[in-house]
Amino acid sequence: AQSVAQPEDQVNVAEGNPLTVKCTYSVSGNPYLFWYVQYPNRGLQFLLKYITGDNLVKGSYGFEAEFNKSQTSFHLKKPSALVSDSALYFCAVSSTSGTYKYIFGTGTRLKVLA
Amino acid sequence: EAGVTQFPSHSVIEKGQTVTLRCDPISGHDNLYWYRRVMGKEIKFLLHFVKESKQDESGMPNNRFLAERTGGTYSTLKVQPAELEDSGVYFCASSHPGPGDEKLFFGSGTQLSVL
């Protein structure tokens, strides 16, 4: 069965510092990996995805994520955090086998402190 | 393009009552998904439509939940009768046809509170 783990409920980082939000996954078949962000009272917004190719994927708002097959991880990163990055972040996985439903993690609240 | 629209944004009902949630996907999106998030937990898959057909409804909790997608356009999710554990945020998402690597477009969700 597919699963996603986001081990941190909350991540605090000072503005201007690099940030990392962790995600590990389990799937059968090749994974399709996604990051979404949710701002208050809004729906989830797509940030980036990994399908194939380069392990480092760049997305919206300066975010990037690194796919690591051996560690089954897809951590979200940003070199310099902004206060406006404060939001709820969800990792999701789909795969080349199965019914293509997307499985989401529990979410990580990112708090960027000024 | 217009986004995914969900109605209502909030619903407060008493245990035993019926509630119907509606989702209007982006025009042309064959895939429509329903998800639910209970406070602090994962966004849990409920079901997946491809056009008007249920592709996967393995996440539906029980037979108190009924989802329909009339003519492959908008979708409704009815809960009858509602129980306390049905409270949460119900999200609808849609996407273009594809092999599972498409990004999802989400609505703002319906916050359901069952008292």
PDB file of C-alpha atoms in Angstrom:
ATOM      1  CA  ALA A   1       0.000   0.000   0.000  1.00  0.00           C
ATOM      2  CA  GLN A   2       1.113   3.542  -0.666  1.00  0.00           C
ATOM      3  CA  SER A   3       1.973   5.768   2.270  1.00  0.00           C
ATOM      4  CA  VAL A   4       3.581   9.100   3.045  1.00  0.00           C
ATOM      5  CA  ALA A   5       5.217  10.180   6.286  1.00  0.00           C
ATOM      6  CA  GLN A   6       5.897  13.746   7.358  1.00  0.00           C
ATOM      7  CA  PRO A   7       7.676  13.274  10.684  1.00  0.00           C
ATOM      8  CA  GLU A   8       7.498  16.896  11.846  1.00  0.00           C
ATOM      9  CA  ASP A   9       4.236  18.531  12.848  1.00  0.00           C
ATOM     10  CA  GLN A  10       5.903  21.943  12.856  1.00  0.00           C
ATOM     11  CA  VAL A  11       9.143  23.449  11.639  1.00  0.00           C
ATOM     12  CA  ASN A  12      10.342  26.816  12.884  1.00  0.00           C
ATOM     13  CA  VAL A  13      13.004  28.734  11.020  1.00  0.00           C
ATOM     14  CA  ALA A  14      14.323  32.285  11.136  1.00  0.00           C
ATOM     15  CA  GLU A  15      13.736  34.492   8.127  1.00  0.00           C
ATOM     16  CA  GLY A  16      16.691  34.322   5.739  1.00  0.00           C
ATOM     17  CA  ASN A  17      17.780  30.886   6.943  1.00  0.00           C
ATOM     18  CA  PRO A  18      17.489  27.744   4.825  1.00  0.00           C
ATOM     19  CA  LEU A  19      14.506  25.502   5.470  1.00  0.00           C
ATOM     20  CA  THR A  20      13.832  21.815   5.049  1.00  0.00           C
ATOM     21  CA  VAL A  21      10.506  20.037   5.387  1.00  0.00           C
ATOM     22  CA  LYS A  22      10.864  16.263   5.443  1.00  0.00           C
ATOM     23  CA  CYS A  23       8.894  13.608   3.586  1.00  0.00           C
ATOM     24  CA  THR A  24       9.385   9.883   3.143  1.00  0.00           C
ATOM     25  CA  TYR A  25       7.197   7.590   1.096  1.00  0.00           C
ATOM     26  CA  SER A  26       6.378   3.988   0.328  1.00  0.00           C
ATOM     27  CA  VAL A  27       4.929   2.812  -2.999  1.00  0.00           C
ATOM     28  CA  SER A  28       4.964  -0.137  -5.323  1.00  0.00           C
ATOM     29  CA  GLY A  29       6.127   0.834  -8.769  1.00  0.00           C
ATOM     30  CA  ASN A  30       7.812   4.092  -9.648  1.00  0.00           C
ATOM     31  CA  PRO A  31       6.729   7.046  -7.528  1.00  0.00           C
ATOM     32  CA  TYR A  32       5.278  10.344  -8.610  1.00  0.00           C
ATOM     33  CA  LEU A  33       5.952  12.808  -5.785  1.00  0.00           C
ATOM     34  CA  PHE A  34       4.355  16.158  -5.075  1.00  0.00           C
ATOM     35  CA  TRP A  35       4.453  19.047  -2.661  1.00  0.00           C
ATOM     36  CA  TYR A  36       1.424  21.226  -2.003  1.00  0.00           C
ATOM     37  CA  VAL A  37       1.020  24.279   0.208  1.00  0.00           C
ATOM     38  CA  GLN A  38      -2.077  25.471   2.022  1.00  0.00           C
ATOM     39  CA  TYR A  39      -2.522  29.034   3.190  1.00  0.00           C
ATOM     40  CA  PRO A  40      -5.271  29.887   5.718  1.00  0.00           C
ATOM     41  CA  ASN A  41      -8.806  29.524   4.343  1.00  0.00           C
ATOM     42  CA  ARG A  42      -7.495  28.432   0.961  1.00  0.00           C
ATOM     43  CA  GLY A  43      -7.307  25.176  -0.936  1.00  0.00           C
ATOM     44  CA  LEU A  44      -4.060  23.348  -1.480  1.00  0.00           C
ATOM     45  CA  GLN A  45      -1.805  24.793  -4.158  1.00  0.00           C
ATOM     46  CA  PHE A  46       0.666  22.813  -6.217  1.00  0.00           C
ATOM     47  CA  LEU A  47       4.333  23.641  -5.570  1.00  0.00           C
ATOM     48  CA  LEU A  48       6.337  21.061  -7.498  1.00  0.00           C
ATOM     49  CA  LYS A  49       6.497  17.450  -8.598  1.00  0.00           C
ATOM     50  CA  TYR A  50       8.989  14.721  -9.387  1.00  0.00           C
ATOM     51  CA  ILE A  51       8.136  12.306 -12.169  1.00  0.00           C
ATOM     52  CA  THR A  52      11.477  11.249 -13.602  1.00  0.00           C
ATOM     53  CA  GLY A  53      14.854  12.719 -14.497  1.00  0.00           C
ATOM     54  CA  ASP A  54      16.934  15.027 -12.316  1.00  0.00           C
ATOM     55  CA  ASN A  55      16.659  14.290  -8.640  1.00  0.00           C
ATOM     56  CA  LEU A  56      16.519  18.007  -7.799  1.00  0.00           C
ATOM     57  CA  VAL A  57      13.212  19.529  -8.794  1.00  0.00           C
ATOM     58  CA  LYS A  58      12.556  23.256  -8.782  1.00  0.00           C
ATOM     59  CA  GLY A  59       9.110  24.678  -8.198  1.00  0.00           C
ATOM     60  CA  SER A  60       7.115  27.767  -7.338  1.00  0.00           C
ATOM     61  CA  TYR A  61       8.184  30.547  -4.961  1.00  0.00           C
ATOM     62  CA  GLY A  62      11.836  29.447  -4.919  1.00  0.00           C
ATOM     63  CA  PHE A  63      11.146  26.029  -3.452  1.00  0.00           C
ATOM     64  CA  GLU A  64      12.937  22.894  -4.544  1.00  0.00           C
ATOM     65  CA  ALA A  65      12.847  19.248  -3.535  1.00  0.00           C
ATOM     66  CA  GLU A  66      15.336  16.445  -3.724  1.00  0.00           C
ATOM     67  CA  PHE A  67      14.296  12.932  -4.663  1.00  0.00           C
ATOM     68  CA  ASN A  68      16.386  10.234  -2.991  1.00  0.00           C
ATOM     69  CA  LYS A  69      15.438   6.772  -4.162  1.00  0.00           C
ATOM     70  CA  SER A  70      17.630   4.844  -1.742  1.00  0.00           C
ATOM     71  CA  GLN A  71      16.211   6.705   1.251  1.00  0.00           C
ATOM     72  CA  THR A  72      12.706   6.918  -0.266  1.00  0.00           C
ATOM     73  CA  SER A  73      12.638  10.588   0.604  1.00  0.00           C
ATOM     74  CA  PHE A  74      11.473  13.771  -1.079  1.00  0.00           C
ATOM     75  CA  HIS A  75      12.410  16.644   1.217  1.00  0.00           C
ATOM     76  CA  LEU A  76      11.269  20.181   0.439  1.00  0.00           C
ATOM     77  CA  LYS A  77      13.899  22.897   0.659  1.00  0.00           C
ATOM     78  CA  LYS A  78      14.399  26.604   0.224  1.00  0.00           C
ATOM     79  CA  PRO A  79      17.731  28.395   0.529  1.00  0.00           C
ATOM     80  CA  SER A  80      16.346  31.504   2.243  1.00  0.00           C
ATOM     81  CA  ALA A  81      13.019  31.477   4.062  1.00  0.00           C
ATOM     82  CA  LEU A  82      10.518  34.344   3.957  1.00  0.00           C
ATOM     83  CA  VAL A  83       7.873  35.165   6.558  1.00  0.00           C
ATOM     84  CA  SER A  84       5.317  34.769   3.768  1.00  0.00           C
ATOM     85  CA  ASP A  85       6.349  31.094   3.404  1.00  0.00           C
ATOM     86  CA  SER A  86       4.593  30.364   6.683  1.00  0.00           C
ATOM     87  CA  ALA A  87       1.865  27.865   5.812  1.00  0.00           C
ATOM     88  CA  LEU A  88       0.908  24.197   5.943  1.00  0.00           C
ATOM     89  CA  TYR A  89       2.863  21.923   3.604  1.00  0.00           C
ATOM     90  CA  PHE A  90       1.720  18.542   2.349  1.00  0.00           C
ATOM     91  CA  CYS A  91       3.720  15.854   0.628  1.00  0.00           C
ATOM     92  CA  ALA A  92       1.845  13.465  -1.691  1.00  0.00           C
ATOM     93  CA  VAL A  93       2.621  10.357  -3.709  1.00  0.00           C
ATOM     94  CA  SER A  94       1.085   8.604  -6.645  1.00  0.00           C
ATOM     95  CA  SER A  95       2.643   5.775  -8.641  1.00  0.00           C
ATOM     96  CA  THR A  96       2.849   3.940 -11.896  1.00  0.00           C
ATOM     97  CA  SER A  97       0.953   1.014 -10.447  1.00  0.00           C
ATOM     98  CA  GLY A  98      -2.435   0.992  -8.831  1.00  0.00           C
ATOM     99  CA  THR A  99      -5.367   3.259  -9.433  1.00  0.00           C
ATOM    100  CA  TYR A 100      -3.447   6.540  -9.442  1.00  0.00           C
ATOM    101  CA  LYS A 101      -5.031   7.928  -6.313  1.00  0.00           C
ATOM    102  CA  TYR A 102      -2.854  10.483  -4.576  1.00  0.00           C
ATOM    103  CA  ILE A 103      -1.882   9.734  -0.994  1.00  0.00           C
ATOM    104  CA  PHE A 104      -1.100  12.684   1.264  1.00  0.00           C
ATOM    105  CA  GLY A 105       0.892  13.057   4.439  1.00  0.00           C
ATOM    106  CA  THR A 106      -0.308  14.630   7.683  1.00  0.00           C
ATOM    107  CA  GLY A 107       1.145  18.011   6.822  1.00  0.00           C
ATOM    108  CA  THR A 108       3.913  20.106   8.361  1.00  0.00           C
ATOM    109  CA  ARG A 109       3.280  23.611   9.606  1.00  0.00           C
ATOM    110  CA  LEU A 110       6.126  25.903   8.663  1.00  0.00           C
ATOM    111  CA  LYS A 111       6.622  28.986  10.767  1.00  0.00           C
ATOM    112  CA  VAL A 112       9.137  31.545   9.566  1.00  0.00           C
ATOM    113  CA  LEU A 113      10.077  33.993  12.280  1.00  0.00           C
ATOM    114  CA  ALA A 114      11.028  37.566  11.500  1.00  0.00           C
TER     115      ALA A 114
ATOM    116  CA  GLU B   1      -9.571  29.816 -15.972  1.00  0.00           C
ATOM    117  CA  ALA B   2     -12.049  29.407 -13.131  1.00  0.00           C
ATOM    118  CA  GLY B   3     -10.813  27.261 -10.281  1.00  0.00           C
ATOM    119  CA  VAL B   4     -12.414  24.394  -8.421  1.00  0.00           C
ATOM    120  CA  THR B   5     -15.449  25.622  -6.516  1.00  0.00           C
ATOM    121  CA  GLN B   6     -16.899  24.003  -3.434  1.00  0.00           C
ATOM    122  CA  PHE B   7     -20.157  24.795  -1.697  1.00  0.00           C
ATOM    123  CA  PRO B   8     -20.884  25.411   1.114  1.00  0.00           C
ATOM    124  CA  SER B   9     -17.686  26.638   2.684  1.00  0.00           C
ATOM    125  CA  HIS B  10     -18.979  25.759   6.140  1.00  0.00           C
ATOM    126  CA  SER B  11     -21.780  23.526   7.378  1.00  0.00           C
ATOM    127  CA  VAL B  12     -22.873  22.913  10.940  1.00  0.00           C
ATOM    128  CA  ILE B  13     -25.429  20.154  11.416  1.00  0.00           C
ATOM    129  CA  GLU B  14     -26.686  17.922  14.165  1.00  0.00           C
ATOM    130  CA  LYS B  15     -26.003  14.237  14.400  1.00  0.00           C
ATOM    131  CA  GLY B  16     -28.508  12.306  12.321  1.00  0.00           C
ATOM    132  CA  GLN B  17     -29.122  15.066   9.796  1.00  0.00           C
ATOM    133  CA  THR B  18     -28.215  14.976   6.125  1.00  0.00           C
ATOM    134  CA  VAL B  19     -25.686  17.186   4.393  1.00  0.00           C
ATOM    135  CA  THR B  20     -24.817  17.484   0.722  1.00  0.00           C
ATOM    136  CA  LEU B  21     -21.529  18.971  -0.416  1.00  0.00           C
ATOM    137  CA  ARG B  22     -21.014  20.161  -3.950  1.00  0.00           C
ATOM    138  CA  CYS B  23     -17.908  20.464  -6.093  1.00  0.00           C
ATOM    139  CA  ASP B  24     -17.582  22.140  -9.484  1.00  0.00           C
ATOM    140  CA  PRO B  25     -14.289  21.097 -11.078  1.00  0.00           C
ATOM    141  CA  ILE B  26     -12.338  23.008 -13.651  1.00  0.00           C
ATOM    142  CA  SER B  27     -13.973  22.654 -17.044  1.00  0.00           C
ATOM    143  CA  GLY B  28     -12.386  19.868 -19.072  1.00  0.00           C
ATOM    144  CA  HIS B  29     -10.960  18.028 -16.082  1.00  0.00           C
ATOM    145  CA  ASP B  30     -12.053  14.420 -16.330  1.00  0.00           C
ATOM    146  CA  ASN B  31     -10.533  13.454 -12.993  1.00  0.00           C
ATOM    147  CA  LEU B  32     -12.357  14.493  -9.833  1.00  0.00           C
ATOM    148  CA  TYR B  33     -11.280  13.506  -6.342  1.00  0.00           C
ATOM    149  CA  TRP B  34     -12.815  13.838  -2.900  1.00  0.00           C
ATOM    150  CA  TYR B  35     -10.589  13.997   0.161  1.00  0.00           C
ATOM    151  CA  ARG B  36     -11.201  14.593   3.846  1.00  0.00           C
ATOM    152  CA  ARG B  37      -8.934  15.984   6.539  1.00  0.00           C
ATOM    153  CA  VAL B  38      -9.743  15.459  10.176  1.00  0.00           C
ATOM    154  CA  MET B  39      -7.956  17.930  12.445  1.00  0.00           C
ATOM    155  CA  GLY B  40      -4.230  17.268  12.558  1.00  0.00           C
ATOM    156  CA  LYS B  41      -4.354  14.147  10.453  1.00  0.00           C
ATOM    157  CA  GLU B  42      -3.542  13.291   6.881  1.00  0.00           C
ATOM    158  CA  ILE B  43      -5.634  14.358   3.932  1.00  0.00           C
ATOM    159  CA  LYS B  44      -7.404  11.089   3.369  1.00  0.00           C
ATOM    160  CA  PHE B  45      -8.529   9.857  -0.036  1.00  0.00           C
ATOM    161  CA  LEU B  46     -12.258   9.161  -0.334  1.00  0.00           C
ATOM    162  CA  LEU B  47     -12.889   8.500  -3.997  1.00  0.00           C
ATOM    163  CA  HIS B  48     -11.934   9.222  -7.580  1.00  0.00           C
ATOM    164  CA  PHE B  49     -14.195   9.858 -10.570  1.00  0.00           C
ATOM    165  CA  VAL B  50     -13.137   9.668 -14.170  1.00  0.00           C
ATOM    166  CA  LYS B  51     -15.856  11.601 -15.929  1.00  0.00           C
ATOM    167  CA  GLU B  52     -19.083  10.188 -14.471  1.00  0.00           C
ATOM    168  CA  SER B  53     -17.636   6.810 -13.467  1.00  0.00           C
ATOM    169  CA  LYS B  54     -16.294   5.910 -10.050  1.00  0.00           C
ATOM    170  CA  GLN B  55     -12.731   4.780 -10.687  1.00  0.00           C
ATOM    171  CA  ASP B  56     -11.873   4.091  -7.079  1.00  0.00           C
ATOM    172  CA  GLU B  57     -14.107   4.462  -4.037  1.00  0.00           C
ATOM    173  CA  SER B  58     -11.959   2.465  -1.654  1.00  0.00           C
ATOM    174  CA  GLY B  59     -11.633   5.390   0.734  1.00  0.00           C
ATOM    175  CA  MET B  60     -15.333   5.910   1.386  1.00  0.00           C
ATOM    176  CA  PRO B  61     -15.829   5.255   5.111  1.00  0.00           C
ATOM    177  CA  ASN B  62     -19.181   3.465   4.943  1.00  0.00           C
ATOM    178  CA  ASN B  63     -22.532   3.409   3.187  1.00  0.00           C
ATOM    179  CA  ARG B  64     -23.634   6.647   4.844  1.00  0.00           C
ATOM    180  CA  PHE B  65     -21.535   8.409   2.223  1.00  0.00           C
ATOM    181  CA  LEU B  66     -22.797   8.673  -1.350  1.00  0.00           C
ATOM    182  CA  ALA B  67     -20.951  10.449  -4.139  1.00  0.00           C
ATOM    183  CA  GLU B  68     -22.289  11.223  -7.577  1.00  0.00           C
ATOM    184  CA  ARG B  69     -21.013  13.036 -10.605  1.00  0.00           C
ATOM    185  CA  THR B  70     -23.828  13.924 -12.930  1.00  0.00           C
ATOM    186  CA  GLY B  71     -22.891  13.911 -16.597  1.00  0.00           C
ATOM    187  CA  GLY B  72     -19.228  14.077 -15.728  1.00  0.00           C
ATOM    188  CA  THR B  73     -19.483  17.672 -14.586  1.00  0.00           C
ATOM    189  CA  TYR B  74     -20.112  18.711 -10.991  1.00  0.00           C
ATOM    190  CA  SER B  75     -20.069  16.227  -8.124  1.00  0.00           C
ATOM    191  CA  THR B  76     -21.994  15.908  -4.881  1.00  0.00           C
ATOM    192  CA  LEU B  77     -21.075  14.100  -1.706  1.00  0.00           C
ATOM    193  CA  LYS B  78     -23.990  13.288   0.573  1.00  0.00           C
ATOM    194  CA  VAL B  79     -23.651  12.169   4.156  1.00  0.00           C
ATOM    195  CA  GLN B  80     -26.810  10.581   5.528  1.00  0.00           C
ATOM    196  CA  PRO B  81     -27.199  10.314   8.470  1.00  0.00           C
ATOM    197  CA  ALA B  82     -24.240  12.322   9.711  1.00  0.00           C
ATOM    198  CA  GLU B  83     -22.270  11.135  12.725  1.00  0.00           C
ATOM    199  CA  LEU B  84     -19.887  13.048  14.998  1.00  0.00           C
ATOM    200  CA  GLU B  85     -16.816  11.401  13.430  1.00  0.00           C
ATOM    201  CA  ASP B  86     -17.748  12.786  10.022  1.00  0.00           C
ATOM    202  CA  SER B  87     -16.579  16.239  11.078  1.00  0.00           C
ATOM    203  CA  GLY B  88     -13.610  17.573   9.144  1.00  0.00           C
ATOM    204  CA  VAL B  89     -12.680  19.493   6.043  1.00  0.00           C
ATOM    205  CA  TYR B  90     -13.811  17.940   2.784  1.00  0.00           C
ATOM    206  CA  PHE B  91     -11.675  18.844  -0.209  1.00  0.00           C
ATOM    207  CA  CYS B  92     -12.467  18.363  -3.841  1.00  0.00           C
ATOM    208  CA  ALA B  93      -9.733  18.326  -6.482  1.00  0.00           C
ATOM    209  CA  SER B  94      -9.674  17.935 -10.237  1.00  0.00           C
ATOM    210  CA  SER B  95      -7.056  17.269 -12.877  1.00  0.00           C
ATOM    211  CA  HIS B  96      -6.536  16.700 -16.566  1.00  0.00           C
ATOM    212  CA  PRO B  97      -6.663  13.150 -17.876  1.00  0.00           C
ATOM    213  CA  GLY B  98      -3.349  11.347 -17.456  1.00  0.00           C
ATOM    214  CA  PRO B  99      -1.399   8.469 -15.913  1.00  0.00           C
ATOM    215  CA  GLY B 100      -1.319   9.748 -12.358  1.00  0.00           C
ATOM    216  CA  ASP B 101       1.398  12.355 -12.667  1.00  0.00           C
ATOM    217  CA  GLU B 102      -0.830  15.397 -13.134  1.00  0.00           C
ATOM    218  CA  LYS B 103      -1.027  18.117 -10.554  1.00  0.00           C
ATOM    219  CA  LEU B 104      -4.282  18.459  -8.691  1.00  0.00           C
ATOM    220  CA  PHE B 105      -6.275  21.678  -8.489  1.00  0.00           C
ATOM    221  CA  PHE B 106      -8.036  21.967  -5.151  1.00  0.00           C
ATOM    222  CA  GLY B 107     -11.101  23.786  -3.989  1.00  0.00           C
ATOM    223  CA  SER B 108     -11.067  25.704  -0.726  1.00  0.00           C
ATOM    224  CA  GLY B 109     -12.856  22.906   1.061  1.00  0.00           C
ATOM    225  CA  THR B 110     -16.051  22.517   3.078  1.00  0.00           C
ATOM    226  CA  GLN B 111     -15.654  22.613   6.841  1.00  0.00           C
ATOM    227  CA  LEU B 112     -18.249  20.181   8.197  1.00  0.00           C
ATOM    228  CA  SER B 113     -19.072  20.213  11.870  1.00  0.00           C
ATOM    229  CA  VAL B 114     -21.431  17.560  13.209  1.00  0.00           C
ATOM    230  CA  LEU B 115     -22.717  18.360  16.698  1.00  0.00           C
TER     231      LEU B 115
END
